[in-house]
Coordinates of C-alpha atoms in Angstrom, one line a residue:
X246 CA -23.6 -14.8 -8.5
X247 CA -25.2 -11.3 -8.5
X248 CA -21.7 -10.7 -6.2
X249 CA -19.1 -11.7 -9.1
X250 CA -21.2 -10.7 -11.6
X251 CA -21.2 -7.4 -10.1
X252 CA -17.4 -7.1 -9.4
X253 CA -16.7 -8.8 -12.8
X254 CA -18.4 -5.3 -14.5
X255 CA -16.7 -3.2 -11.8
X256 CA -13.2 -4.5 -13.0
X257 CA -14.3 -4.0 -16.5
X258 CA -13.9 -0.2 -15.8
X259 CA -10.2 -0.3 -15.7
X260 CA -10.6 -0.5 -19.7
X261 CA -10.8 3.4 -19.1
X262 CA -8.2 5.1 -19.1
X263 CA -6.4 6.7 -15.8
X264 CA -8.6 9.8 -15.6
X265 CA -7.2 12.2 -13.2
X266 CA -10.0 14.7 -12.1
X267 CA -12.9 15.2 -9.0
X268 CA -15.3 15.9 -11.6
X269 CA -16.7 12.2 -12.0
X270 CA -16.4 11.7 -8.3
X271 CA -18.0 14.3 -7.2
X272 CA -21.0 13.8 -9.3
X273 CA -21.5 10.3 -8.1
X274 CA -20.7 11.6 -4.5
X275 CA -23.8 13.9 -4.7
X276 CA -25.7 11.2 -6.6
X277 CA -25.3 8.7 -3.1
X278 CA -26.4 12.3 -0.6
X279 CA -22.2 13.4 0.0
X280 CA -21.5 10.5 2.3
X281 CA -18.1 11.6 2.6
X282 CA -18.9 14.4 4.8
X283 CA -20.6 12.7 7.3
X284 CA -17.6 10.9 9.5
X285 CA -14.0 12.3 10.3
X286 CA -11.1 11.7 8.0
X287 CA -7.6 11.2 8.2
X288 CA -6.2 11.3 4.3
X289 CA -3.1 9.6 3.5
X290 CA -0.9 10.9 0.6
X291 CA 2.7 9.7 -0.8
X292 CA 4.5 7.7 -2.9
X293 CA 6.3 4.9 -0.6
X294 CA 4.5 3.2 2.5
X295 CA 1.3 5.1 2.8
X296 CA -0.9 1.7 2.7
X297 CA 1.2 0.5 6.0
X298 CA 0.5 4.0 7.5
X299 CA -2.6 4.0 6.8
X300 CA -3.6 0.1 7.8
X301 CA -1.5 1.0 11.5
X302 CA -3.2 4.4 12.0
X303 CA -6.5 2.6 11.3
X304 CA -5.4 -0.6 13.4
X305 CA -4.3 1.6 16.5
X306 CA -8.0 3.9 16.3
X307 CA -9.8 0.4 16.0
X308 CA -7.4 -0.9 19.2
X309 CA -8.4 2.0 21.0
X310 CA -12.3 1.7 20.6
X311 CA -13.6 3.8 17.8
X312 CA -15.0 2.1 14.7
X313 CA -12.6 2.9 11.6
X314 CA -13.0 2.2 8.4
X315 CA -10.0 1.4 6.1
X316 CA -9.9 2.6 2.4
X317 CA -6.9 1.3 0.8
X318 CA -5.5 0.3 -3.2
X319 CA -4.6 -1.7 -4.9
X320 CA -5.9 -4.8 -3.5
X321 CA -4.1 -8.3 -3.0
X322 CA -6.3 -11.3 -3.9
X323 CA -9.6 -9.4 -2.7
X324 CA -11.4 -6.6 -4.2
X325 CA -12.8 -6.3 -0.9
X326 CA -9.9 -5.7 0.6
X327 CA -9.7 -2.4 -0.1
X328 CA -12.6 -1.3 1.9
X329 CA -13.0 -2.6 5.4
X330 CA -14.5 -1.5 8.5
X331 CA -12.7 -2.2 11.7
X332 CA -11.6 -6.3 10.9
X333 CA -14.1 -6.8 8.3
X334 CA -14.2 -6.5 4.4
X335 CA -16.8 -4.6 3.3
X336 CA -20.2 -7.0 2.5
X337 CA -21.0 -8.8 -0.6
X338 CA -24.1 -7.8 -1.0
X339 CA -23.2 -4.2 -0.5
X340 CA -21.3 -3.9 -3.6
X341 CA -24.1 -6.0 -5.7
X342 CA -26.7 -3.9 -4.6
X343 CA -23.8 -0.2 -5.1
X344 CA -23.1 -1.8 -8.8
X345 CA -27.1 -2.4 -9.4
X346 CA -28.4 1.0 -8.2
X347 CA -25.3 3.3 -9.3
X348 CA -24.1 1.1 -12.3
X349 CA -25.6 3.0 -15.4
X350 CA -24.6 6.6 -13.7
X351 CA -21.4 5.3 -13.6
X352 CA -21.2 4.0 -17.0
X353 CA -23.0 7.1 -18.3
X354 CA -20.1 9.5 -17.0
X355 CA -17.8 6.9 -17.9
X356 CA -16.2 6.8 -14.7
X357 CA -12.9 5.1 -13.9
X358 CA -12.9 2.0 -11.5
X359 CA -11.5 4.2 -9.4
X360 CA -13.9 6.2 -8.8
X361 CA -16.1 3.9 -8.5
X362 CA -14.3 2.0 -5.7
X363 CA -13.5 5.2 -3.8
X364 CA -18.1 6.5 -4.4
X365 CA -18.7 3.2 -2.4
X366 CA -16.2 2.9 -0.1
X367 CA -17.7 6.5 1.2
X368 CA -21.5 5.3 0.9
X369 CA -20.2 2.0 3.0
X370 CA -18.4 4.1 5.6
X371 CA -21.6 6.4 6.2
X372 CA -24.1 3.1 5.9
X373 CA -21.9 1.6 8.7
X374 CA -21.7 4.8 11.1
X375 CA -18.3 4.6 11.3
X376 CA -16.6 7.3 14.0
X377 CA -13.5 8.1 11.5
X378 CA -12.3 6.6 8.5
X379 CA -8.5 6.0 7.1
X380 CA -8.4 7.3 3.2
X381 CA -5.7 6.5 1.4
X382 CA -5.1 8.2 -2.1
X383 CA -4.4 6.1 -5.2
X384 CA -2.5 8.2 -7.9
X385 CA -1.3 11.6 -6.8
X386 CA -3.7 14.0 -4.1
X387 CA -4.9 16.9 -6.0
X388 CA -7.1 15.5 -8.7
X389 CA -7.5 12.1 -7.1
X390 CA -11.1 10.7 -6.6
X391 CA -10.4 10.8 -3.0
X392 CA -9.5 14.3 -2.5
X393 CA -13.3 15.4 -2.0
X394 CA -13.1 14.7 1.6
X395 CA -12.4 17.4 4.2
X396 CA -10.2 16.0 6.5
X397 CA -9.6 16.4 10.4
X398 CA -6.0 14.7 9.9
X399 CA -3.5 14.9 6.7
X400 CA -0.3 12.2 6.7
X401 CA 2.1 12.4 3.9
X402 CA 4.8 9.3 3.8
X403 CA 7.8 10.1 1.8
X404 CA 7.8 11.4 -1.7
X405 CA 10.2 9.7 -4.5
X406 CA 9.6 9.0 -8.0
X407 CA 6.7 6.7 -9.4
X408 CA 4.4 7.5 -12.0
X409 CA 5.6 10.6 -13.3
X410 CA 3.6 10.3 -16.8
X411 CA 0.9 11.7 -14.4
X412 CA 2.5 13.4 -11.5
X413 CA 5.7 15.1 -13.1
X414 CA 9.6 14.1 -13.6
X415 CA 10.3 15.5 -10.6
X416 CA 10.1 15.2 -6.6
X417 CA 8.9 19.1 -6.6
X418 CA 6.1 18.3 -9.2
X419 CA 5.4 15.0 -8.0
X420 CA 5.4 16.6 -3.8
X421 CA 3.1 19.5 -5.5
X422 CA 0.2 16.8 -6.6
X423 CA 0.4 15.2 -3.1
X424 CA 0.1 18.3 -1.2
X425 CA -3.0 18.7 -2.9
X426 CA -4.6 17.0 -0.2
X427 CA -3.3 19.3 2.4
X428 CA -6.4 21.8 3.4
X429 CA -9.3 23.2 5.6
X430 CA -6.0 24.0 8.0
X431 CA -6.3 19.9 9.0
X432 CA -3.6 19.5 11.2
X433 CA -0.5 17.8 8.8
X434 CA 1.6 14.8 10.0
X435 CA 5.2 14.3 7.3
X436 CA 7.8 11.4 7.7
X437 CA 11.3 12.6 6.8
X438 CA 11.1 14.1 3.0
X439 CA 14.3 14.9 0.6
X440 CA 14.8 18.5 0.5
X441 CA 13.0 19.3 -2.9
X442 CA 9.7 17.6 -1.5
X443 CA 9.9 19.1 1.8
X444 CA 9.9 22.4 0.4
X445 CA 7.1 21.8 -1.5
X446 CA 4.8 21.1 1.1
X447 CA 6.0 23.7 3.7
X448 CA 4.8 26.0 0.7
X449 CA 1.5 24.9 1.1
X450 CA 1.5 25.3 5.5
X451 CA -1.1 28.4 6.2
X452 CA 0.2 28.3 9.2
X453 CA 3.5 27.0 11.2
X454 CA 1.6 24.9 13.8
X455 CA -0.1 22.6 11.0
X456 CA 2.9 21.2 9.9
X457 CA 4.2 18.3 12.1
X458 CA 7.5 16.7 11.4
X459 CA 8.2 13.2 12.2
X460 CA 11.6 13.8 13.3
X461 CA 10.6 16.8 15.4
X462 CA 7.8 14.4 17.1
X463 CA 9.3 11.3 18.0
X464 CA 12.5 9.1 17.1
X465 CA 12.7 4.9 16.8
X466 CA 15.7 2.9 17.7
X467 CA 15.2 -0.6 16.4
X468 CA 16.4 -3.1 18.7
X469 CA 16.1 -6.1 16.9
X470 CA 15.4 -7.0 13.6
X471 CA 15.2 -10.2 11.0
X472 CA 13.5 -11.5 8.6
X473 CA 10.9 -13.0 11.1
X474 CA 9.6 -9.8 12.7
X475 CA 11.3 -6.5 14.2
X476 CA 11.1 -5.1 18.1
X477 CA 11.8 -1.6 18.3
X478 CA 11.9 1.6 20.8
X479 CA 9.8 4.6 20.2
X480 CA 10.4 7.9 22.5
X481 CA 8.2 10.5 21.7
X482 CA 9.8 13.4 22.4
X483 CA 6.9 16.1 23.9
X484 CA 6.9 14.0 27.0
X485 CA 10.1 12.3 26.6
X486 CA 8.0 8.8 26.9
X487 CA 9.7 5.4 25.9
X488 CA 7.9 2.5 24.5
X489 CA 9.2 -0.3 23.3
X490 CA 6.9 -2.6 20.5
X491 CA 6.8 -5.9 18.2
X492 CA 5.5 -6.3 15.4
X493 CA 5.4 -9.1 12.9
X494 CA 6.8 -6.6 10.6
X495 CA 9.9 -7.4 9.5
X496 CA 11.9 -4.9 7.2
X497 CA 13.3 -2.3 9.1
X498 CA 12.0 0.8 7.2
X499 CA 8.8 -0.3 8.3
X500 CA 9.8 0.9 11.8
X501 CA 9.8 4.5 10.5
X502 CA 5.9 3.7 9.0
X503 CA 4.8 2.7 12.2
X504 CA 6.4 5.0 14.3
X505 CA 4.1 7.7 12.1
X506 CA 1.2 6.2 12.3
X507 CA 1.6 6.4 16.2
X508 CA 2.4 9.8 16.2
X509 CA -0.9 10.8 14.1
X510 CA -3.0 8.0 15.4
X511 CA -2.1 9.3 19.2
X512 CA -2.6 12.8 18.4
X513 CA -6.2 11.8 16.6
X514 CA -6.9 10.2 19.8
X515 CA -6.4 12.9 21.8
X516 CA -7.9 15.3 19.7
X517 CA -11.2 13.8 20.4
X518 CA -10.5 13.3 24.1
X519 CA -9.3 10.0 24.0
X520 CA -6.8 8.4 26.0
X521 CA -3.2 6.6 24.3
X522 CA -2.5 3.5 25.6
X523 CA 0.7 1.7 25.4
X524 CA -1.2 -1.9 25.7
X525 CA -3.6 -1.2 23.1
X526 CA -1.4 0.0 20.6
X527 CA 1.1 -3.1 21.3
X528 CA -1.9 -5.0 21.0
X529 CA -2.4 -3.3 17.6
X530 CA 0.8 -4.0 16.4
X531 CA 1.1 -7.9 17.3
X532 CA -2.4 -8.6 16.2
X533 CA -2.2 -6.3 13.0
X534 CA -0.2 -8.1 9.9
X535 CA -0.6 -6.0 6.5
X536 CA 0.3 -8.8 4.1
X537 CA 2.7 -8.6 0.8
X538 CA 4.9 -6.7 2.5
X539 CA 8.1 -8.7 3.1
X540 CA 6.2 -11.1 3.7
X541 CA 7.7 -15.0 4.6
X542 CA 5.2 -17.6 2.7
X543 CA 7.6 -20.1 3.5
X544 CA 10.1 -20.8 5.5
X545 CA 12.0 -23.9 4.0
X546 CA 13.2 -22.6 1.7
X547 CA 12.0 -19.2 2.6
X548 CA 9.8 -17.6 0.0
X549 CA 9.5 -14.3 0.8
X550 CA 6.5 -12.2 -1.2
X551 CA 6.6 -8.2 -1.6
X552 CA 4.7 -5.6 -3.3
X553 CA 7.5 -3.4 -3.9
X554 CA 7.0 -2.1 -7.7
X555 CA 8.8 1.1 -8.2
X556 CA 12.8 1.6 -8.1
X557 CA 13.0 3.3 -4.5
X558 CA 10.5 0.8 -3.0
X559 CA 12.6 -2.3 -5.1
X560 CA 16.1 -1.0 -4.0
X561 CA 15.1 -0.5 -0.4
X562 CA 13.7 -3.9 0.3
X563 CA 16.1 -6.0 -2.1
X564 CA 18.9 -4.0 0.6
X565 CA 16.9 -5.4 3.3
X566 CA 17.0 -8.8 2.3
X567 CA 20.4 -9.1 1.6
X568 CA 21.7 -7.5 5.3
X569 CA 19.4 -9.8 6.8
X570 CA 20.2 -13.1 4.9
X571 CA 23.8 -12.3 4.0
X572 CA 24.7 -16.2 4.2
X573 CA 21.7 -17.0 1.8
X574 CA 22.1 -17.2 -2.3
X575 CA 19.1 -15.0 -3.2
X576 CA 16.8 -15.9 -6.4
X577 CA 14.5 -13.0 -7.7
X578 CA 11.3 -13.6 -9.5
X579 CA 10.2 -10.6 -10.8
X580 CA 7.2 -9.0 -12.8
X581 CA 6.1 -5.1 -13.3
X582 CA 3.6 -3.8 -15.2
X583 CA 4.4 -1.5 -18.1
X584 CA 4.0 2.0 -16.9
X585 CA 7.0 1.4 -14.2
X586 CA 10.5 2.8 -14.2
X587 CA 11.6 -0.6 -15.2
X588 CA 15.0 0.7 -17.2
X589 CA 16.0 2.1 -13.6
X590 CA 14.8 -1.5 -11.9
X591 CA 16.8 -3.1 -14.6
X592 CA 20.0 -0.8 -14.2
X593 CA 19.8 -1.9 -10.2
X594 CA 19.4 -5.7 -10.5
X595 CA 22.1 -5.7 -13.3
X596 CA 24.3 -5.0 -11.0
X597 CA 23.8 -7.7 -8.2
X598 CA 24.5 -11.2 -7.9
X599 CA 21.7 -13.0 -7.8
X600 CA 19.9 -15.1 -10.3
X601 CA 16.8 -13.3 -11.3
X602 CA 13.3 -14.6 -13.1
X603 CA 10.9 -12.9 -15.1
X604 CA 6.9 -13.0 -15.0
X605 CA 3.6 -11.5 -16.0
X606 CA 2.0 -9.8 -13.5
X607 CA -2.2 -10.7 -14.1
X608 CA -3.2 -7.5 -15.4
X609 CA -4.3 -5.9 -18.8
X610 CA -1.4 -2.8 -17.9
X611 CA 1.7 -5.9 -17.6
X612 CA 4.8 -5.4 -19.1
X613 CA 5.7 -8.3 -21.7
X614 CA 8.0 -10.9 -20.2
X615 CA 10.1 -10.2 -23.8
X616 CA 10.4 -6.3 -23.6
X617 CA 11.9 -6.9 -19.8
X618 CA 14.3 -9.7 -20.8
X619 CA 15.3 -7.5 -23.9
X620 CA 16.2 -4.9 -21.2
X621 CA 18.0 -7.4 -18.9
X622 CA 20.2 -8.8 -22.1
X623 CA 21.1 -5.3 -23.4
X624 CA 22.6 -5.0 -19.7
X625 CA 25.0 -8.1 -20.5
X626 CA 22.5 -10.3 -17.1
X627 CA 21.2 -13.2 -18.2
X628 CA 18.0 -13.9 -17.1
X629 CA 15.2 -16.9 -16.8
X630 CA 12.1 -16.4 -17.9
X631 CA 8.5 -18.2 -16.7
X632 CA 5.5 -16.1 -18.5
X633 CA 3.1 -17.9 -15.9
X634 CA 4.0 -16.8 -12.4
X635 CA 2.5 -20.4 -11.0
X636 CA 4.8 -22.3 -13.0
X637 CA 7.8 -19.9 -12.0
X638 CA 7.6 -20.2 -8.8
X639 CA 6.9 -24.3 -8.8
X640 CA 10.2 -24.2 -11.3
X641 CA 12.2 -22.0 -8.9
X642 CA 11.3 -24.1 -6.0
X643 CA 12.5 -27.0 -7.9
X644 CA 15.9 -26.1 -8.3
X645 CA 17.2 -24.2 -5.4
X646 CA 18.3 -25.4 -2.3
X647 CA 17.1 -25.7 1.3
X648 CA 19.0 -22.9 2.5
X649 CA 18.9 -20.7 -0.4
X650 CA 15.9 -17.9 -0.5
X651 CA 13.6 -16.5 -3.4
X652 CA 11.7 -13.3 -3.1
X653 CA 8.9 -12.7 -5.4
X654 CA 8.0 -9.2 -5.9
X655 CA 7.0 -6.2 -8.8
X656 CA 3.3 -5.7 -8.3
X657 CA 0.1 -5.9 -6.5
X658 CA -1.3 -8.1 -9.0
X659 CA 1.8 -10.9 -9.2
X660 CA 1.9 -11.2 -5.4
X661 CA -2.0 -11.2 -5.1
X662 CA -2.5 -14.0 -7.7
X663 CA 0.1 -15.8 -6.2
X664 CA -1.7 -15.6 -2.6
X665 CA -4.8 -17.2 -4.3
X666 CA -3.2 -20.0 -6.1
X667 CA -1.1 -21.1 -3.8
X668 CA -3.0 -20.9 -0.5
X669 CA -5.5 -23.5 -2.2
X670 CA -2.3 -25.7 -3.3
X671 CA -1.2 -28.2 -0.2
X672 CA 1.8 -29.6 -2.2
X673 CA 3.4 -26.0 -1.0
X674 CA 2.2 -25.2 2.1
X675 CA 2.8 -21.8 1.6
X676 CA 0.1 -21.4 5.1

């Protein structure tokens, strides 16, 4: 009780508003002795792919021996999710006892969930003696409540656009909030970047051997790929090495996340004297499965669940889909919350043939079912729409055929509440 009673109160936080700023965190860092400072970082900024960087890089440290800790957002169908060390969520009674000790602080500065998340992940890290953690930003790098930490490592996944109420309308302004996180002359690890952001970030280089390019470090040739899983060939080019992987992972652009995370998890490794192993990290990859992520729930017919939420992220993996499952008819159920880009999401699905479903995402921040079907009409699609994502997807499944394929995607929150109601339904066997 004293457990969801706690985490009940913490979610009540999101009621204030996004509060960009290291002024709260800080305060209730000092409050709990700095814990931040007393493990190594490696701090993980960007706009696409940065939680399946970060969850490999962590998986690979964890393959080879250390004991990470793994601070990720937003969460699926577990708030604990977001802070784990090595294979374990953080405790229960942790966070009871972190709400009970810190929670009038907290409410005091009015501090943002955020915040308060990101205060006890670092207390949990430090408490557990963890060798390095794996920090992932949630909005932006330069004011976000992470960017306290001073990190041994810096990895920045690729820049395109996605909340730009707060970062900027464009990729320079949006690049310059991520490269906030770039400091202390931390070694800094960058998948491929469109010019504008590249630019950016070399501007904030103090010096040319702290900039590592992924493309300048290793390349990956996938060798085969479905919607089942992916095997692919990473060379890293210092030594010329070849290595050839599976992973459960199925969407291609995935290769390039991994491939990154090798690159910065191998050089963290050796930066503390550690040797790479090929086995381990395979072992990593087979054994390490970061779910909503083109994810198959079930295979007849195939459901397949994705977090994908802003245009780049829905474009990419919709394209996925239909190159891997040309033969299929594909049926979209789809819900966003309301700060998205959803006129651009709207302008892309208008345009394909496919018969799409709209939902409400369970969060406080959804868009209206109404306000996204107005959208869809004014584009001349026609459109279903299922309020209750439960009831769409039992409606869905009702109507389409064996051999015909439904992806469910548009936010954290849809394909986490989705992940709870149906794993505890046999009639689906989504498991």
């Amino acid at each position: 009780m004293k457990y969801a009673q706690a985490v009940r109160e913490i979610y009540a936080l999101q009621e204030f508003a996004i509060k960009l700023g290291l002024e709260n965190i800080s305060a209730l860092s000092s409050r709990l002795g700095n814990p931040h400072l007393k493990y190594s970082v490696i701090h993980l900024a960007g706009t696409n792919g940065k939680g399946s960087t970060a969850f490999f890089i962590h998986a690979l440290l964890q393959a080879h021996g250390l004991k990470s800790g793994l601070f990720t957002s937003p969460h699926l169908s577990d708030y604990r999710e977001r802070i784990r060390v090595n294979d374990e969520f953080i405790n229960k009674d942790f966070i009871a006892e972190f709400w009970l000790q810190n929670k009038d602080f907290i409410l005091q500065k009015k501090a943002t969930f955020f915040d308060t998340s990101t205060a006890m992940a670092f207390k949990y890290f430090a408490d557990m003696n963890v060798d390095v953690a794996v920090i992932e930003t949630g909005l932006g790098g330069r004011l976000d409540s992470t960017n306290i930490v001073r990190p041994q490592m810096v990895v920045l996944t690729p820049i395109d656009f996605d909340h730009q109420k707060q970062l900027g309308n464009t990729l320079a302004s949006i690049a310059r909030e991520k490269a906030g996180i770039i400091k202390n002359g931390a070694p800094v690890f960058c998948a491929p970047q469109k010019q504008e952001a590249l630019t950016v970030f070399l501007q904030h280089i103090q010096r040319p051997d702290q900039f590592n390019y992924l493309t300048d470090l290793a390349a990956y040739r996938i060798l085969e790929s479905s919607l089942d899983g992916m095997r692919f060939e990473v060379q890293f080019k210092k030594t010329s090495e070849k290595h050839c992987f599976r992973t459960s992972q199925t969407a291609d652009f995935q290769a390039q996340n991994i491939t990154l995370a090798l690159v910065a998890g191998r050089a963290y490794l050796e930066s503390q004297r550690l040797a790479w192993s090929e086995e381990k990290t395979q072992q990593a990859l087979l054994n390490g499965l970061w779910p909503g992520r083109l994810q198959t729930v079930r295979k007849v017919p195939r459901v397949i669940f994705d977090v994908s939420h802003n245009p780049a992220g829905i474009i990419r993996t919709l394209s996925f889909v239909k190159r891997k499952a040309p033969e299929h008819k594909i049926h979209l159920l789809i819900g966003l919350l309301e700060h998205k880009d959803h006129k651009e999401v709207v302008n892309f699905l208008s345009r394909q043939n496919m018969n799409i479903y709209l939902t409400e995402p369970q969060s406080i921040k959804k868009l209206a079912v109404g306000k996204l079907a107005d959208a869809f009409i004014k584009k001349g699609k026609s459109v279903h729409i299922y309020p209750d994502p439960v009831e769409a997807v039992q409606k869905i499944l009702n109507r389409i055929k064996k051999d015909e394929l439904l992806i469910v995607m548009g936010s954290h929150y849809l394909i986490g509440y989705l992940i709870n109601e149906f794993s505890e339904n046999p009639e689906y066997s989504f498991y």
